[in-house]
């Protein structure tokens, strides 16, 4: 149990570190075109998912656990459809390439957690800047209860062992990782909204100033 807990905690810490670097280094707003930003964002998120699988906990040969469920569910919640589809496709392709007894379960986890994030996003009508810590925690619990239920798609003995060894560490660590990363992304949405509002006000004042002479005439 201790080794599982430590490994999954390290994987969650790696996820947070990668996302902080992504948030600090990658300025997608500077790129021209909304579609290009979405494709690049999805590709980066898919690459991060692969990185998490490379640092995963291996319960049995071909049965691995990592925090890609946290990343992909929050991708659906905060980044939307196109980036999440790209990220999920890259992650699923890599998981299929890894193979093993848990390949089907791994792909189902990728698809289901991404889908839950997207459903949650549109049920909130994209009001993500003010999402509470309690809602993020509840979101993380729901996502990972679904993930644990999908362990039943493993061979029966492997499923029982996985649920016995993984359930407690997953429910202890993953919802908290969801809250931590979700708070980071929510703050990012707030900054982007504030920047957009400031740009709108500047455009209004600029238009007022430029039309001032015509008004005087």
PDB file of C-alpha atoms in Angstrom:
ATOM      1  CA  UNK A   1       0.000   0.000   0.000  1.00  0.00           C
ATOM      2  CA  UNK A   2       2.781   2.461   0.907  1.00  0.00           C
ATOM      3  CA  UNK A   3       4.621   1.904  -2.377  1.00  0.00           C
ATOM      4  CA  UNK A   4       1.392   2.418  -4.344  1.00  0.00           C
ATOM      5  CA  UNK A   5       0.594   5.596  -2.399  1.00  0.00           C
ATOM      6  CA  UNK A   6       4.082   7.026  -2.857  1.00  0.00           C
ATOM      7  CA  UNK A   7       4.220   6.247  -6.581  1.00  0.00           C
ATOM      8  CA  UNK A   8       0.782   7.721  -7.291  1.00  0.00           C
ATOM      9  CA  UNK A   9       1.600  10.791  -5.201  1.00  0.00           C
ATOM     10  CA  UNK A  10       4.806  11.276  -7.196  1.00  0.00           C
ATOM     11  CA  UNK A  11       2.831  10.921 -10.430  1.00  0.00           C
ATOM     12  CA  UNK A  12       0.341  13.552  -9.213  1.00  0.00           C
ATOM     13  CA  UNK A  13       3.221  15.874  -8.293  1.00  0.00           C
ATOM     14  CA  UNK A  14       4.706  15.338 -11.765  1.00  0.00           C
ATOM     15  CA  UNK A  15       1.349  16.263 -13.312  1.00  0.00           C
ATOM     16  CA  UNK A  16       1.171  19.518 -11.355  1.00  0.00           C
ATOM     17  CA  UNK A  17       4.787  20.375 -12.190  1.00  0.00           C
ATOM     18  CA  UNK A  18       4.238  19.775 -15.916  1.00  0.00           C
ATOM     19  CA  UNK A  19       1.079  21.871 -15.955  1.00  0.00           C
ATOM     20  CA  UNK A  20       2.769  24.744 -14.126  1.00  0.00           C
ATOM     21  CA  UNK A  21       5.569  24.693 -16.693  1.00  0.00           C
ATOM     22  CA  UNK A  22       2.965  24.550 -19.479  1.00  0.00           C
ATOM     23  CA  UNK A  23       1.108  27.522 -17.998  1.00  0.00           C
ATOM     24  CA  UNK A  24       4.285  29.586 -17.546  1.00  0.00           C
ATOM     25  CA  UNK A  25       6.148  28.775 -20.754  1.00  0.00           C
ATOM     26  CA  UNK A  26       3.487  28.225 -23.433  1.00  0.00           C
ATOM     27  CA  UNK A  27       1.611  31.360 -24.452  1.00  0.00           C
ATOM     28  CA  UNK A  28      -0.990  29.995 -26.849  1.00  0.00           C
ATOM     29  CA  UNK A  29      -2.790  33.331 -27.019  1.00  0.00           C
ATOM     30  CA  UNK A  30       0.204  34.678 -28.926  1.00  0.00           C
ATOM     31  CA  UNK A  31      -0.426  32.236 -31.769  1.00  0.00           C
ATOM     32  CA  UNK A  32      -2.619  33.319 -34.690  1.00  0.00           C
ATOM     33  CA  UNK A  33      -5.878  31.463 -35.244  1.00  0.00           C
ATOM     34  CA  UNK A  34      -8.194  29.788 -32.775  1.00  0.00           C
ATOM     35  CA  UNK A  35      -7.940  26.382 -34.484  1.00  0.00           C
ATOM     36  CA  UNK A  36      -4.146  26.435 -34.428  1.00  0.00           C
ATOM     37  CA  UNK A  37      -4.166  27.232 -30.686  1.00  0.00           C
ATOM     38  CA  UNK A  38      -6.565  24.358 -30.047  1.00  0.00           C
ATOM     39  CA  UNK A  39      -4.506  21.860 -32.056  1.00  0.00           C
ATOM     40  CA  UNK A  40      -1.271  22.857 -30.340  1.00  0.00           C
ATOM     41  CA  UNK A  41      -2.916  22.820 -26.927  1.00  0.00           C
ATOM     42  CA  UNK A  42      -4.384  19.344 -27.533  1.00  0.00           C
ATOM     43  CA  UNK A  43      -1.052  18.035 -28.798  1.00  0.00           C
ATOM     44  CA  UNK A  44       0.745  19.301 -25.702  1.00  0.00           C
ATOM     45  CA  UNK A  45      -1.892  17.801 -23.393  1.00  0.00           C
ATOM     46  CA  UNK A  46      -1.609  14.481 -25.237  1.00  0.00           C
ATOM     47  CA  UNK A  47       2.154  14.592 -24.836  1.00  0.00           C
ATOM     48  CA  UNK A  48       1.760  15.262 -21.113  1.00  0.00           C
ATOM     49  CA  UNK A  49      -0.584  12.251 -20.838  1.00  0.00           C
ATOM     50  CA  UNK A  50       2.065  10.062 -22.465  1.00  0.00           C
ATOM     51  CA  UNK A  51       4.659  11.445 -20.062  1.00  0.00           C
ATOM     52  CA  UNK A  52       2.470  10.479 -17.113  1.00  0.00           C
ATOM     53  CA  UNK A  53       2.108   6.932 -18.482  1.00  0.00           C
ATOM     54  CA  UNK A  54       5.880   6.684 -18.761  1.00  0.00           C
ATOM     55  CA  UNK A  55       6.091   7.433 -15.011  1.00  0.00           C
ATOM     56  CA  UNK A  56       3.180   5.185 -14.033  1.00  0.00           C
ATOM     57  CA  UNK A  57       2.726   2.594 -11.300  1.00  0.00           C
ATOM     58  CA  UNK A  58       2.644  -0.928 -12.733  1.00  0.00           C
ATOM     59  CA  UNK A  59       0.398  -3.260 -10.748  1.00  0.00           C
ATOM     60  CA  UNK A  60       0.917  -6.197 -13.117  1.00  0.00           C
ATOM     61  CA  UNK A  61       2.563  -6.527 -16.497  1.00  0.00           C
ATOM     62  CA  UNK A  62       0.436  -4.395 -18.815  1.00  0.00           C
ATOM     63  CA  UNK A  63      -1.727  -2.915 -16.012  1.00  0.00           C
ATOM     64  CA  UNK A  64      -0.602   0.616 -15.166  1.00  0.00           C
ATOM     65  CA  UNK A  65      -1.952   3.494 -13.103  1.00  0.00           C
ATOM     66  CA  UNK A  66      -1.162   7.194 -13.375  1.00  0.00           C
ATOM     67  CA  UNK A  67      -2.862  10.594 -13.225  1.00  0.00           C
ATOM     68  CA  UNK A  68      -3.841  10.865 -16.906  1.00  0.00           C
ATOM     69  CA  UNK A  69      -7.476  10.636 -15.720  1.00  0.00           C
ATOM     70  CA  UNK A  70      -6.984  13.885 -13.776  1.00  0.00           C
ATOM     71  CA  UNK A  71      -5.357  15.614 -16.733  1.00  0.00           C
ATOM     72  CA  UNK A  72      -7.866  14.486 -19.366  1.00  0.00           C
ATOM     73  CA  UNK A  73     -10.970  15.135 -17.262  1.00  0.00           C
ATOM     74  CA  UNK A  74      -9.761  18.671 -16.509  1.00  0.00           C
ATOM     75  CA  UNK A  75      -8.834  19.100 -20.169  1.00  0.00           C
ATOM     76  CA  UNK A  76     -12.464  18.432 -21.031  1.00  0.00           C
ATOM     77  CA  UNK A  77     -13.630  20.810 -18.322  1.00  0.00           C
ATOM     78  CA  UNK A  78     -11.326  23.734 -19.094  1.00  0.00           C
ATOM     79  CA  UNK A  79      -9.973  23.336 -22.640  1.00  0.00           C
ATOM     80  CA  UNK A  80     -13.073  22.116 -24.471  1.00  0.00           C
ATOM     81  CA  UNK A  81     -13.834  19.678 -27.271  1.00  0.00           C
ATOM     82  CA  UNK A  82     -11.057  19.938 -29.883  1.00  0.00           C
ATOM     83  CA  UNK A  83      -8.000  19.992 -27.552  1.00  0.00           C
ATOM     84  CA  UNK A  84      -9.492  17.178 -25.464  1.00  0.00           C
ATOM     85  CA  UNK A  85     -10.262  14.991 -28.483  1.00  0.00           C
ATOM     86  CA  UNK A  86      -6.690  15.419 -29.725  1.00  0.00           C
ATOM     87  CA  UNK A  87      -5.220  14.730 -26.275  1.00  0.00           C
ATOM     88  CA  UNK A  88      -7.434  11.671 -25.751  1.00  0.00           C
ATOM     89  CA  UNK A  89      -6.593  10.303 -29.211  1.00  0.00           C
ATOM     90  CA  UNK A  90      -2.845  10.609 -28.587  1.00  0.00           C
ATOM     91  CA  UNK A  91      -3.128   9.085 -25.115  1.00  0.00           C
ATOM     92  CA  UNK A  92      -5.319   6.213 -26.363  1.00  0.00           C
ATOM     93  CA  UNK A  93      -2.978   5.480 -29.271  1.00  0.00           C
ATOM     94  CA  UNK A  94      -0.013   5.286 -26.911  1.00  0.00           C
ATOM     95  CA  UNK A  95      -1.926   3.076 -24.455  1.00  0.00           C
ATOM     96  CA  UNK A  96      -2.858   0.730 -27.306  1.00  0.00           C
ATOM     97  CA  UNK A  97       0.782   0.640 -28.361  1.00  0.00           C
ATOM     98  CA  UNK A  98       1.811  -0.335 -24.807  1.00  0.00           C
ATOM     99  CA  UNK A  99      -0.611  -3.259 -24.921  1.00  0.00           C
ATOM    100  CA  UNK A 100      -0.862  -5.710 -22.036  1.00  0.00           C
ATOM    101  CA  UNK A 101      -3.812  -7.069 -20.110  1.00  0.00           C
ATOM    102  CA  UNK A 102      -5.073  -3.616 -19.200  1.00  0.00           C
ATOM    103  CA  UNK A 103      -5.010  -1.955 -22.620  1.00  0.00           C
ATOM    104  CA  UNK A 104      -8.803  -1.988 -23.059  1.00  0.00           C
ATOM    105  CA  UNK A 105      -9.373  -0.692 -19.536  1.00  0.00           C
ATOM    106  CA  UNK A 106      -6.777   2.024 -20.092  1.00  0.00           C
ATOM    107  CA  UNK A 107      -8.422   3.209 -23.301  1.00  0.00           C
ATOM    108  CA  UNK A 108     -11.872   3.168 -21.674  1.00  0.00           C
ATOM    109  CA  UNK A 109     -10.530   5.254 -18.785  1.00  0.00           C
ATOM    110  CA  UNK A 110      -9.111   7.779 -21.256  1.00  0.00           C
ATOM    111  CA  UNK A 111     -12.385   8.055 -23.181  1.00  0.00           C
ATOM    112  CA  UNK A 112     -14.690   8.119 -20.147  1.00  0.00           C
ATOM    113  CA  UNK A 113     -12.731  10.667 -18.096  1.00  0.00           C
ATOM    114  CA  UNK A 114     -12.380  12.966 -21.108  1.00  0.00           C
ATOM    115  CA  UNK A 115     -16.114  12.627 -21.764  1.00  0.00           C
ATOM    116  CA  UNK A 116     -17.055  13.379 -18.149  1.00  0.00           C
ATOM    117  CA  UNK A 117     -14.965  16.554 -18.292  1.00  0.00           C
ATOM    118  CA  UNK A 118     -16.694  17.693 -21.480  1.00  0.00           C
ATOM    119  CA  UNK A 119     -20.173  16.928 -20.104  1.00  0.00           C
ATOM    120  CA  UNK A 120     -19.386  18.820 -16.900  1.00  0.00           C
ATOM    121  CA  UNK A 121     -18.086  21.772 -18.907  1.00  0.00           C
ATOM    122  CA  UNK A 122     -21.260  22.190 -20.947  1.00  0.00           C
ATOM    123  CA  UNK A 123     -23.533  21.533 -17.979  1.00  0.00           C
ATOM    124  CA  UNK A 124     -21.891  24.525 -16.272  1.00  0.00           C
ATOM    125  CA  UNK A 125     -22.406  26.642 -19.400  1.00  0.00           C
ATOM    126  CA  UNK A 126     -18.668  27.386 -19.425  1.00  0.00           C
ATOM    127  CA  UNK A 127     -18.774  29.426 -16.163  1.00  0.00           C
ATOM    128  CA  UNK A 128     -15.433  28.064 -15.022  1.00  0.00           C
ATOM    129  CA  UNK A 129     -13.654  31.064 -13.531  1.00  0.00           C
ATOM    130  CA  UNK A 130     -15.740  30.913 -10.348  1.00  0.00           C
ATOM    131  CA  UNK A 131     -15.849  27.133  -9.887  1.00  0.00           C
ATOM    132  CA  UNK A 132     -15.521  26.310  -6.181  1.00  0.00           C
ATOM    133  CA  UNK A 133     -13.035  23.949  -4.544  1.00  0.00           C
ATOM    134  CA  UNK A 134     -15.952  21.830  -3.347  1.00  0.00           C
ATOM    135  CA  UNK A 135     -17.249  21.400  -6.890  1.00  0.00           C
ATOM    136  CA  UNK A 136     -13.778  20.538  -8.148  1.00  0.00           C
ATOM    137  CA  UNK A 137     -13.403  17.944  -5.409  1.00  0.00           C
ATOM    138  CA  UNK A 138     -16.825  16.455  -6.195  1.00  0.00           C
ATOM    139  CA  UNK A 139     -15.872  16.398  -9.882  1.00  0.00           C
ATOM    140  CA  UNK A 140     -12.658  14.538  -9.030  1.00  0.00           C
ATOM    141  CA  UNK A 141     -14.520  11.993  -6.909  1.00  0.00           C
ATOM    142  CA  UNK A 142     -17.073  11.274  -9.663  1.00  0.00           C
ATOM    143  CA  UNK A 143     -14.374  10.901 -12.326  1.00  0.00           C
ATOM    144  CA  UNK A 144     -12.366   8.454 -10.262  1.00  0.00           C
ATOM    145  CA  UNK A 145     -15.306   6.410  -9.056  1.00  0.00           C
ATOM    146  CA  UNK A 146     -16.013   5.837 -12.752  1.00  0.00           C
ATOM    147  CA  UNK A 147     -12.335   5.004 -13.291  1.00  0.00           C
ATOM    148  CA  UNK A 148     -12.422   2.436 -10.484  1.00  0.00           C
ATOM    149  CA  UNK A 149     -15.646   0.922 -11.852  1.00  0.00           C
ATOM    150  CA  UNK A 150     -13.875   0.402 -15.175  1.00  0.00           C
ATOM    151  CA  UNK A 151     -11.361  -1.849 -13.414  1.00  0.00           C
ATOM    152  CA  UNK A 152     -14.085  -4.501 -13.692  1.00  0.00           C
ATOM    153  CA  UNK A 153     -13.263  -4.731 -17.402  1.00  0.00           C
ATOM    154  CA  UNK A 154      -9.965  -6.359 -16.416  1.00  0.00           C
ATOM    155  CA  UNK A 155      -9.732 -10.145 -16.007  1.00  0.00           C
ATOM    156  CA  UNK A 156     -11.603 -10.934 -12.795  1.00  0.00           C
ATOM    157  CA  UNK A 157      -8.628 -11.745 -10.563  1.00  0.00           C
ATOM    158  CA  UNK A 158      -6.734  -8.700 -11.794  1.00  0.00           C
ATOM    159  CA  UNK A 159      -9.829  -6.536 -11.273  1.00  0.00           C
ATOM    160  CA  UNK A 160     -10.203  -7.655  -7.656  1.00  0.00           C
ATOM    161  CA  UNK A 161      -6.528  -7.072  -6.922  1.00  0.00           C
ATOM    162  CA  UNK A 162      -6.587  -3.665  -8.612  1.00  0.00           C
ATOM    163  CA  UNK A 163      -9.625  -2.529  -6.634  1.00  0.00           C
ATOM    164  CA  UNK A 164      -8.102  -3.825  -3.402  1.00  0.00           C
ATOM    165  CA  UNK A 165      -4.708  -2.170  -3.913  1.00  0.00           C
ATOM    166  CA  UNK A 166      -5.657   0.986  -5.805  1.00  0.00           C
ATOM    167  CA  UNK A 167      -9.066   2.176  -4.565  1.00  0.00           C
ATOM    168  CA  UNK A 168      -7.941   3.903  -1.363  1.00  0.00           C
ATOM    169  CA  UNK A 169      -4.828   5.614  -2.832  1.00  0.00           C
ATOM    170  CA  UNK A 170      -6.825   6.772  -5.871  1.00  0.00           C
ATOM    171  CA  UNK A 171      -9.658   8.251  -3.793  1.00  0.00           C
ATOM    172  CA  UNK A 172      -7.161   9.889  -1.416  1.00  0.00           C
ATOM    173  CA  UNK A 173      -4.836  11.432  -4.000  1.00  0.00           C
ATOM    174  CA  UNK A 174      -6.663  11.934  -7.303  1.00  0.00           C
ATOM    175  CA  UNK A 175      -9.546  14.203  -6.148  1.00  0.00           C
ATOM    176  CA  UNK A 176      -7.007  16.395  -4.310  1.00  0.00           C
ATOM    177  CA  UNK A 177      -4.848  16.534  -7.434  1.00  0.00           C
ATOM    178  CA  UNK A 178      -7.986  17.506  -9.365  1.00  0.00           C
ATOM    179  CA  UNK A 179      -8.620  20.370  -6.928  1.00  0.00           C
ATOM    180  CA  UNK A 180      -5.008  21.592  -7.124  1.00  0.00           C
ATOM    181  CA  UNK A 181      -4.783  21.503 -10.920  1.00  0.00           C
ATOM    182  CA  UNK A 182      -8.365  22.739 -11.357  1.00  0.00           C
ATOM    183  CA  UNK A 183      -7.610  25.751  -9.163  1.00  0.00           C
ATOM    184  CA  UNK A 184      -4.583  26.551 -11.329  1.00  0.00           C
ATOM    185  CA  UNK A 185      -6.664  26.339 -14.511  1.00  0.00           C
ATOM    186  CA  UNK A 186      -9.546  28.318 -12.971  1.00  0.00           C
ATOM    187  CA  UNK A 187      -7.093  31.094 -12.094  1.00  0.00           C
ATOM    188  CA  UNK A 188      -5.874  31.008 -15.672  1.00  0.00           C
ATOM    189  CA  UNK A 189      -9.455  31.466 -16.925  1.00  0.00           C
ATOM    190  CA  UNK A 190      -9.903  34.425 -14.545  1.00  0.00           C
ATOM    191  CA  UNK A 191      -6.730  36.073 -15.873  1.00  0.00           C
ATOM    192  CA  UNK A 192      -7.814  35.549 -19.467  1.00  0.00           C
ATOM    193  CA  UNK A 193     -11.288  36.972 -18.738  1.00  0.00           C
ATOM    194  CA  UNK A 194      -9.771  39.994 -16.998  1.00  0.00           C
ATOM    195  CA  UNK A 195      -7.392  40.550 -19.918  1.00  0.00           C
ATOM    196  CA  UNK A 196     -10.265  40.316 -22.418  1.00  0.00           C
ATOM    197  CA  UNK A 197     -12.383  42.755 -20.381  1.00  0.00           C
ATOM    198  CA  UNK A 198      -9.454  45.205 -20.200  1.00  0.00           C
ATOM    199  CA  UNK A 199      -8.896  44.937 -23.944  1.00  0.00           C
ATOM    200  CA  UNK A 200     -12.595  45.684 -24.561  1.00  0.00           C
ATOM    201  CA  UNK A 201     -12.479  48.779 -22.334  1.00  0.00           C
ATOM    202  CA  UNK A 202      -9.313  50.002 -24.055  1.00  0.00           C
ATOM    203  CA  UNK A 203     -10.986  49.562 -27.445  1.00  0.00           C
ATOM    204  CA  UNK A 204     -14.022  51.551 -26.262  1.00  0.00           C
ATOM    205  CA  UNK A 205     -11.885  54.416 -24.946  1.00  0.00           C
ATOM    206  CA  UNK A 206      -9.786  54.400 -28.111  1.00  0.00           C
ATOM    207  CA  UNK A 207     -12.908  54.605 -30.272  1.00  0.00           C
ATOM    208  CA  UNK A 208     -14.274  57.417 -28.080  1.00  0.00           C
ATOM    209  CA  UNK A 209     -10.998  59.363 -28.341  1.00  0.00           C
ATOM    210  CA  UNK A 210     -10.714  58.881 -32.096  1.00  0.00           C
ATOM    211  CA  UNK A 211     -14.309  60.047 -32.655  1.00  0.00           C
ATOM    212  CA  UNK A 212     -14.067  62.975 -30.240  1.00  0.00           C
ATOM    213  CA  UNK A 213     -13.228  65.551 -32.920  1.00  0.00           C
ATOM    214  CA  UNK A 214     -16.175  64.464 -35.041  1.00  0.00           C
ATOM    215  CA  UNK A 215     -18.401  64.835 -31.994  1.00  0.00           C
ATOM    216  CA  UNK A 216     -17.186  68.375 -31.352  1.00  0.00           C
ATOM    217  CA  UNK A 217     -17.806  69.321 -34.998  1.00  0.00           C
TER     218      UNK A 217
END
